[in-house]
Short mmCIF file of C-alpha atoms and ligand atoms in Angstrom, two decimals:
data_model
loop_
_atom_site.label_atom_id
_atom_site.label_comp_id
_atom_site.label_asym_id
_atom_site.label_seq_id
_atom_site.Cartn_x
_atom_site.Cartn_y
_atom_site.Cartn_z
CA UNK A 29 9.80 17.35 -2.11
CA UNK A 30 12.54 15.04 -0.91
CA UNK A 31 11.08 13.36 2.12
CA UNK A 32 8.15 11.16 3.01
CA UNK A 33 6.39 9.46 5.89
CA UNK A 34 5.19 5.93 5.31
CA UNK A 35 2.40 4.72 7.63
CA UNK A 36 2.67 1.01 8.37
CA UNK A 37 1.23 0.61 11.86
CA UNK A 38 -2.19 0.46 13.42
CA UNK A 39 -4.27 -1.75 15.61
CA UNK A 40 -7.21 -3.09 13.62
CA UNK A 41 -7.83 -6.58 12.30
CA UNK A 42 -6.78 -5.28 8.88
CA UNK A 43 -3.26 -5.40 10.20
CA UNK A 44 -3.38 -8.97 11.43
CA UNK A 45 -0.38 -10.75 9.96
CA UNK A 46 -1.01 -12.51 6.68
CA UNK A 47 1.36 -15.26 7.61
CA UNK A 48 2.74 -15.95 11.05
CA UNK A 49 5.04 -13.13 12.21
CA UNK A 50 4.85 -11.34 8.90
CA UNK A 51 3.22 -7.92 9.04
CA UNK A 52 1.28 -7.08 5.94
CA UNK A 53 3.81 -4.63 4.45
CA UNK A 54 6.40 -7.45 4.49
CA UNK A 55 4.25 -10.05 2.74
CA UNK A 56 5.84 -10.65 -0.66
CA UNK A 57 4.22 -9.20 -3.76
CA UNK A 58 5.91 -10.04 -7.05
CA UNK A 59 8.77 -11.64 -5.18
CA UNK A 60 9.74 -8.88 -2.72
CA UNK A 61 8.12 -7.50 0.46
CA UNK A 62 5.25 -5.30 -0.62
CA UNK A 63 6.78 -2.25 1.04
CA UNK A 64 9.72 -2.43 -1.37
CA UNK A 65 7.46 -1.36 -4.23
CA UNK A 66 6.26 1.69 -2.35
CA UNK A 67 9.77 2.65 -1.29
CA UNK A 68 11.11 2.24 -4.83
CA UNK A 69 8.25 4.26 -6.31
CA UNK A 70 8.86 7.06 -3.81
CA UNK A 71 12.56 7.03 -4.66
CA UNK A 72 11.79 7.22 -8.37
CA UNK A 73 9.65 10.31 -7.68
CA UNK A 74 12.56 12.09 -5.99
CA UNK A 75 12.15 11.13 -2.33
CA UNK A 76 15.46 10.63 -0.53
CA UNK A 77 14.52 10.48 3.14
CA UNK A 78 11.74 8.27 4.50
CA UNK A 79 10.43 7.98 8.03
CA UNK A 80 8.67 4.69 8.56
CA UNK A 81 6.02 5.17 11.25
CA UNK A 82 4.90 1.94 12.83
CA UNK A 83 3.40 0.45 15.95
CA UNK A 84 3.33 -3.15 14.93
CA UNK A 85 5.99 -5.88 14.64
CA UNK A 86 8.45 -3.06 14.09
CA UNK A 87 11.44 -5.34 14.52
CA UNK A 88 11.01 -6.95 11.12
CA UNK A 89 11.37 -3.79 9.03
CA UNK A 90 14.78 -2.54 10.05
CA UNK A 91 16.72 -5.79 9.60
CA UNK A 92 15.36 -6.04 6.07
CA UNK A 93 15.57 -2.46 4.78
CA UNK A 94 18.38 -1.22 7.08
CA UNK A 95 19.33 2.39 6.43
CA UNK A 96 17.67 2.18 3.01
CA UNK A 97 20.89 2.66 1.06
CA UNK A 98 20.30 -0.42 -1.11
CA UNK A 99 17.24 1.44 -2.46
CA UNK A 100 19.08 4.75 -2.69
CA UNK A 101 17.15 6.05 0.33
CA UNK A 102 17.83 7.10 3.86
CA UNK A 103 15.22 5.34 6.03
CA UNK A 104 14.49 6.05 9.69
CA UNK A 105 12.17 3.97 11.88
CA UNK A 106 9.86 5.27 14.60
CA UNK A 107 7.75 2.94 16.71
CA UNK A 108 4.73 4.12 18.68
CA UNK A 109 4.23 2.61 22.12
CA UNK A 110 0.49 2.54 21.50
CA UNK A 111 -1.00 2.96 18.02
CA UNK A 112 -1.56 6.70 17.53
CA UNK A 113 -3.83 6.51 14.48
CA UNK A 114 -2.87 7.94 11.11
CA UNK A 115 -2.70 11.59 12.23
CA UNK A 116 -1.05 10.79 15.53
CA UNK A 117 1.58 8.70 13.76
CA UNK A 118 2.37 11.56 11.39
CA UNK A 119 2.68 14.04 14.28
CA UNK A 120 4.81 11.60 16.24
CA UNK A 121 7.58 11.63 13.60
CA UNK A 122 7.56 15.40 12.95
CA UNK A 123 10.87 15.90 14.76
CA UNK A 124 12.58 13.57 12.28
CA UNK A 125 11.68 15.72 9.27
CA UNK A 126 14.29 18.00 7.78
CA UNK A 127 12.09 20.06 5.45
CA UNK A 128 11.53 23.76 6.04
CA UNK A 129 8.09 24.93 7.28
CA UNK A 130 6.71 25.65 3.80
CA UNK A 131 8.18 22.63 2.08
CA UNK A 132 6.02 19.71 0.96
CA UNK A 133 6.20 16.31 2.71
CA UNK A 134 4.76 13.21 1.06
CA UNK A 135 2.74 10.88 3.29
CA UNK A 136 1.36 7.56 2.22
CA UNK A 137 -0.52 4.57 3.57
CA UNK A 138 1.43 1.35 3.62
CA UNK A 139 -1.42 -0.85 2.39
CA UNK A 140 -2.19 0.69 -0.99
CA UNK A 141 -0.78 -0.41 -4.33
CA UNK A 142 -1.09 2.40 -6.84
CA UNK A 143 0.35 3.84 -10.01
CA UNK A 144 -0.20 7.38 -8.69
CA UNK A 145 1.92 10.00 -10.43
CA UNK A 146 3.59 11.25 -7.23
CA UNK A 147 5.28 14.16 -8.99
CA UNK A 148 1.92 15.30 -10.34
CA UNK A 149 0.50 15.33 -6.81
CA UNK A 150 3.43 17.45 -5.63
CA UNK A 151 3.00 19.78 -8.64
CA UNK A 152 -0.71 20.13 -7.88
CA UNK A 153 0.19 20.97 -4.31
CA UNK A 154 2.69 23.61 -5.32
CA UNK A 155 0.65 25.28 -8.06
CA UNK A 156 -2.54 25.38 -5.95
CA UNK A 157 -0.72 26.67 -2.86
CA UNK A 158 -2.66 24.17 -0.75
CA UNK A 159 -1.98 23.30 2.87
CA UNK A 160 -2.63 19.63 2.16
CA UNK A 161 -3.16 17.89 -1.19
CA UNK A 162 -4.78 14.49 -1.45
CA UNK A 163 -4.82 11.78 -4.04
CA UNK A 164 -8.45 10.93 -4.77
CA UNK A 165 -9.60 7.95 -6.76
CA UNK A 166 -13.00 7.13 -8.19
CA UNK A 167 -14.73 3.89 -7.23
CA UNK A 168 -17.77 2.23 -8.74
CA UNK A 169 -19.41 1.53 -5.41
CA UNK A 170 -18.44 4.24 -2.89
CA UNK A 171 -20.64 2.87 -0.08
CA UNK A 172 -17.71 1.30 1.76
CA UNK A 173 -15.65 4.49 1.80
CA UNK A 174 -15.58 7.99 3.21
CA UNK A 175 -16.33 10.42 0.37
CA UNK A 176 -14.30 13.48 -0.60
CA UNK A 177 -16.27 15.91 -2.81
CA UNK A 178 -14.40 18.77 -4.50
CA UNK A 179 -15.46 22.00 -6.24
CA UNK A 180 -14.76 22.87 -9.90
CA UNK A 181 -11.17 23.83 -9.06
CA UNK A 182 -10.46 20.59 -7.21
CA UNK A 183 -10.64 22.16 -3.77
CA UNK A 184 -12.01 19.76 -1.17
CA UNK A 185 -15.40 20.87 0.17
CA UNK A 186 -16.11 18.17 2.77
CA UNK A 187 -15.11 14.85 4.28
CA UNK A 188 -18.18 12.67 4.49
CA UNK A 189 -18.55 9.45 6.47
CA UNK A 190 -19.55 6.27 4.64
CA UNK A 191 -22.86 7.04 2.89
CA UNK A 192 -25.90 5.23 4.34
CA UNK A 193 -28.51 6.21 1.76
CA UNK A 194 -28.37 6.76 -2.04
CA UNK A 195 -28.87 10.52 -1.49
CA UNK A 196 -25.70 10.62 0.56
CA UNK A 197 -23.62 9.38 -2.37
CA UNK A 198 -22.75 12.87 -3.60
CA UNK A 199 -19.54 11.85 -5.35
CA UNK A 200 -17.60 8.74 -6.34
CA UNK A 201 -14.31 10.27 -5.16
CA UNK A 202 -12.59 8.68 -2.19
CA UNK A 203 -9.41 9.28 -0.24
CA UNK A 204 -6.77 7.13 -1.93
CA UNK A 205 -4.28 7.25 0.95
CA UNK A 206 -1.49 9.50 -0.37
CA UNK A 207 -1.06 13.12 0.70
CA UNK A 208 1.29 16.04 0.43
CA UNK A 209 1.35 18.13 3.60
CA UNK A 210 2.92 21.54 3.98
CA UNK A 211 5.49 20.76 6.66
CA UNK A 212 4.14 23.31 9.14
CA UNK A 213 0.64 21.79 9.00
CA UNK A 214 2.01 18.59 10.56
CA UNK A 215 2.94 20.57 13.68
CA UNK A 216 -0.70 21.59 14.20
CA UNK A 217 -1.77 17.97 14.83
CA UNK A 218 -2.18 17.33 18.59
CA UNK A 219 0.55 15.26 20.22
CA UNK A 220 0.45 12.30 22.54
CA UNK A 221 -2.98 10.86 21.70
CA UNK A 222 -4.56 8.95 18.83
CA UNK A 223 -5.68 11.14 15.94
CA UNK A 224 -7.28 10.08 12.67
CA UNK A 225 -6.42 12.23 9.65
CA UNK A 226 -9.67 11.41 7.91
CA UNK A 227 -11.99 11.84 10.87
CA UNK A 228 -10.23 14.63 12.74
CA UNK A 229 -7.28 16.37 11.07
CA UNK A 230 -8.81 16.95 7.63
CA UNK A 231 -12.29 18.03 8.86
CA UNK A 232 -10.67 20.36 11.45
CA UNK A 233 -8.45 21.90 8.79
CA UNK A 234 -11.47 22.48 6.55
CA UNK A 235 -13.39 24.04 9.43
CA UNK A 236 -10.59 26.53 10.06
CA UNK A 237 -10.51 27.58 6.41
CA UNK A 238 -7.39 25.69 5.36
CA UNK A 239 -6.94 24.87 1.69
CA UNK A 240 -7.20 21.14 0.96
CA UNK A 241 -6.73 20.29 -2.68
CA UNK A 242 -7.87 17.03 -4.27
CA UNK A 243 -6.16 15.48 -7.26
CA UNK A 244 -8.24 12.83 -8.96
CA UNK A 245 -5.91 10.33 -10.58
CA UNK A 246 -7.74 7.29 -11.86
CA UNK A 247 -4.62 5.26 -12.41
CA UNK A 248 -4.16 1.74 -11.00
CA UNK A 249 -5.30 1.66 -7.36
CA UNK A 250 -5.78 -1.32 -5.08
CA UNK A 251 -6.50 -1.44 -1.35
CA UNK A 252 -4.61 -4.46 -0.02
CA UNK A 253 -7.13 -5.04 2.74
CA UNK A 254 -7.63 -8.75 2.06
CA UNK A 255 -5.36 -11.67 1.16
CA UNK A 256 -7.18 -11.98 -2.17
CA UNK A 257 -6.33 -8.36 -2.97
CA UNK A 258 -2.72 -9.11 -2.13
CA UNK A 259 -2.54 -11.98 -4.60
CA UNK A 260 -4.21 -9.83 -7.26
CA UNK A 261 -1.78 -6.99 -6.55
CA UNK A 262 1.15 -9.37 -6.92
CA UNK A 263 -0.14 -10.61 -10.28
CA UNK A 264 -0.73 -7.04 -11.46
CA UNK A 265 2.84 -6.13 -10.56
CA UNK A 266 4.17 -9.14 -12.44
CA UNK A 267 2.11 -8.32 -15.51
CA UNK A 268 2.98 -4.63 -15.38
CA UNK A 269 -0.55 -3.38 -14.74
CA UNK A 270 0.69 -1.93 -11.46
CA UNK A 271 3.94 -0.07 -12.09
CA UNK A 272 6.91 -0.64 -9.79
CA UNK A 273 10.65 -0.34 -10.38
CA UNK A 274 11.19 -3.05 -7.74
CA UNK A 275 9.78 -6.07 -9.59
CA UNK A 276 12.79 -8.41 -9.88
CA UNK A 277 12.53 -9.37 -13.54
CA UNK A 278 10.77 -8.58 -16.81
CA UNK A 279 7.02 -7.89 -16.85
CA UNK A 280 5.00 -10.72 -18.30
CA UNK A 281 2.76 -13.67 -17.57
CA UNK A 282 5.03 -15.02 -14.90
CA UNK A 283 7.90 -14.21 -12.59
CA UNK A 284 10.36 -16.99 -11.82
CA UNK A 285 12.70 -16.04 -8.98
CA UNK A 286 16.27 -17.21 -8.55
CA UNK A 287 16.40 -20.63 -6.93
CA UNK A 288 13.20 -21.91 -8.55
CA UNK A 289 13.15 -24.79 -11.00
CA UNK A 290 10.58 -24.84 -13.78
CA UNK A 291 10.28 -27.61 -16.38
CA UNK A 292 10.63 -26.21 -19.92
CA UNK A 293 7.13 -27.25 -20.95
CA UNK A 294 5.36 -26.02 -17.80
CA UNK A 295 2.81 -23.34 -18.58
CA UNK A 296 2.77 -20.37 -16.22
CA UNK A 297 0.29 -17.61 -16.87
CA UNK A 298 -1.68 -14.75 -15.37
CA UNK A 299 1.01 -13.17 -13.20
CA UNK A 300 2.04 -16.30 -11.33
CA UNK A 301 5.10 -15.97 -9.10
CA UNK A 302 7.40 -18.95 -8.64
CA UNK A 303 9.51 -18.35 -5.56
CA UNK A 304 12.94 -19.64 -4.59
CA UNK A 305 12.81 -23.32 -3.66
CA UNK A 306 9.72 -24.08 -5.74
CA UNK A 307 9.85 -26.83 -8.32
CA UNK A 308 7.33 -26.96 -11.16
CA UNK A 309 7.38 -30.26 -13.02
CA UNK A 310 6.82 -31.23 -16.63
CA UNK A 311 3.44 -30.49 -18.10
CA UNK A 312 2.28 -28.53 -15.04
CA UNK A 313 -0.06 -25.62 -15.63
CA UNK A 314 -0.29 -22.77 -13.18
CA UNK A 315 -2.55 -19.94 -14.06
CA UNK A 316 -3.52 -16.62 -12.75
CA UNK A 317 -2.55 -14.83 -9.58
CA UNK A 318 -1.06 -17.86 -7.91
CA UNK A 319 1.93 -17.79 -5.59
CA UNK A 320 4.29 -20.73 -5.22
CA UNK A 321 7.09 -20.44 -2.69
CA UNK A 322 8.89 -23.49 -1.37
CA UNK A 323 6.22 -25.63 -3.08
CA UNK A 324 6.48 -28.66 -5.34
CA UNK A 325 3.97 -29.04 -8.17
CA UNK A 326 4.13 -32.50 -9.73
CA UNK A 327 4.17 -33.44 -13.39
CA UNK A 328 0.85 -32.91 -15.12
CA UNK A 329 -0.70 -31.14 -12.13
CA UNK A 330 -2.99 -28.20 -12.67
CA UNK A 331 -3.09 -25.33 -10.17
CA UNK A 332 -5.91 -22.86 -10.73
CA UNK A 333 -5.96 -19.13 -10.12
CA UNK A 334 -5.81 -17.47 -6.67
CA UNK A 335 -4.01 -20.23 -4.85
CA UNK A 336 -1.20 -19.67 -2.40
CA UNK A 337 1.14 -22.64 -1.98
CA UNK A 338 4.02 -22.22 0.42
CA UNK A 339 6.44 -23.85 2.80
CA UNK A 340 7.01 -27.35 1.51
CA UNK A 341 3.53 -28.08 0.21
CA UNK A 342 3.52 -30.78 -2.50
CA UNK A 343 0.89 -31.08 -5.20
CA UNK A 344 0.75 -34.61 -6.54
CA UNK A 345 1.39 -35.46 -10.21
CA UNK A 346 -1.77 -35.03 -12.21
CA UNK A 347 -3.72 -33.42 -9.34
CA UNK A 348 -6.13 -30.61 -10.13
CA UNK A 349 -6.48 -27.68 -7.74
CA UNK A 350 -9.46 -25.50 -8.60
CA UNK A 351 -9.31 -21.69 -8.42
CA UNK A 352 -8.96 -20.33 -4.89
CA UNK A 353 -8.55 -23.76 -3.29
CA UNK A 354 -5.57 -23.25 -0.98
CA UNK A 355 -4.41 -20.28 1.02
CA UNK A 356 -1.83 -19.88 3.77
CA UNK A 357 -2.68 -16.37 4.88
CA UNK A 358 -5.41 -15.38 7.34
CA UNK A 359 -9.00 -14.76 6.31
CA UNK A 360 -8.91 -11.10 7.37
P1 GTP B 12 -7.24 6.25 11.44
O1 GTP B 12 -7.37 7.32 10.38
O2 GTP B 12 -6.12 6.52 12.38
O3 GTP B 12 -8.51 5.93 12.16
O4 GTP B 12 -6.89 4.94 10.71
P2 GTP B 12 -7.75 4.22 9.57
O5 GTP B 12 -8.42 3.05 10.19
O6 GTP B 12 -8.54 5.19 8.79
O7 GTP B 12 -6.54 3.83 8.72
P3 GTP B 12 -6.36 2.55 7.89
O8 GTP B 12 -6.60 1.36 8.76
O9 GTP B 12 -7.04 2.70 6.60
O10 GTP B 12 -4.81 2.63 7.66
C1 GTP B 12 -4.23 3.53 6.77
C2 GTP B 12 -2.71 3.38 6.85
O11 GTP B 12 -2.26 3.92 8.05
C3 GTP B 12 -2.26 1.93 6.83
O12 GTP B 12 -1.09 1.84 6.06
C4 GTP B 12 -1.98 1.62 8.29
O13 GTP B 12 -0.91 0.70 8.41
C5 GTP B 12 -1.58 2.97 8.82
N1 GTP B 12 -2.00 3.16 10.20
C6 GTP B 12 -3.27 3.07 10.70
N2 GTP B 12 -3.26 3.30 12.04
C7 GTP B 12 -1.97 3.55 12.37
C8 GTP B 12 -1.31 3.83 13.62
O14 GTP B 12 -1.92 3.90 14.68
N3 GTP B 12 0.04 4.02 13.57
C9 GTP B 12 0.76 3.96 12.42
N4 GTP B 12 2.06 4.16 12.46
N5 GTP B 12 0.16 3.67 11.22
C10 GTP B 12 -1.17 3.47 11.21
#
């Protein structure tokens, strides 16, 4: 497997920009646009060619990532005129793929932070001879998700809509948003109209007897559907709970980026990121999943967890900001 499709488009409110003109995949996590972590993880797993399928604020991706060479990748960009859904977006970029008909192509959602062992998913795909292999994760409360039960060999037996009653919760396995497709299977997706992989492509494949293999990997997994999840994901990257080769610095309690000034006795904990242009004064304490970028935190101030301070905001000396007090991103 040397190529991948990364899905970063869509139409729903989940894709509303977190900050003005910043699509979610470009919102920084641990100091770099979130997408960088996914691209770097794919590269580390052997991917060389990536097609970025988008329908949304496409013009911000290419100027930043260019041809991908700074990440050791070759990146191509394809923009849908109208959002085509997950399956439609995959089909829409088929002509850009270079793999042979039987070769595996990695496909992943652009809003998931995970420690998935990508190579293991590809190995599972190859040893099982599946048409499509899916990363499945287990969740404590599966009510908000479509369920993916498997048999004793890991073969997918059904795709079930969100369960409405306790009896319908037949498994705690859910689709974790990363797949390996046999290249030729991509060509069977209808063209020119919206298609959902979960609601249409996968159930249709099952109905026609195709082999869909699930790989349960209960490693780190976080759906970045909310701003709070984003801040948590950033902190987990900084602290090394979520693995990524793209974190710009050592793993630890804090990440201080170039261009930031931090007083020697300031206490930074819990995966806090101090961005370029931020100044943290003497005696300041910043703890837990807080992002400071272009912010000034005065001497003796205390900034609690889950705050997001950006763009020239100034916290007065000695002020106390409780947990979750300030956010710049949208509520969606
Ligand atoms: P469908 O399966 O198409 O109904 O989408 P969904 O609502 O199940 O997908 P979800 O919103 O969970 O998005 C999964 C990933 O696919 C995210 O990374 C989205 O950015 C991406 N995505 C969703 N819809 C589209 C689309 O229409 N075009 C592209 N290029 N990407 C999409």
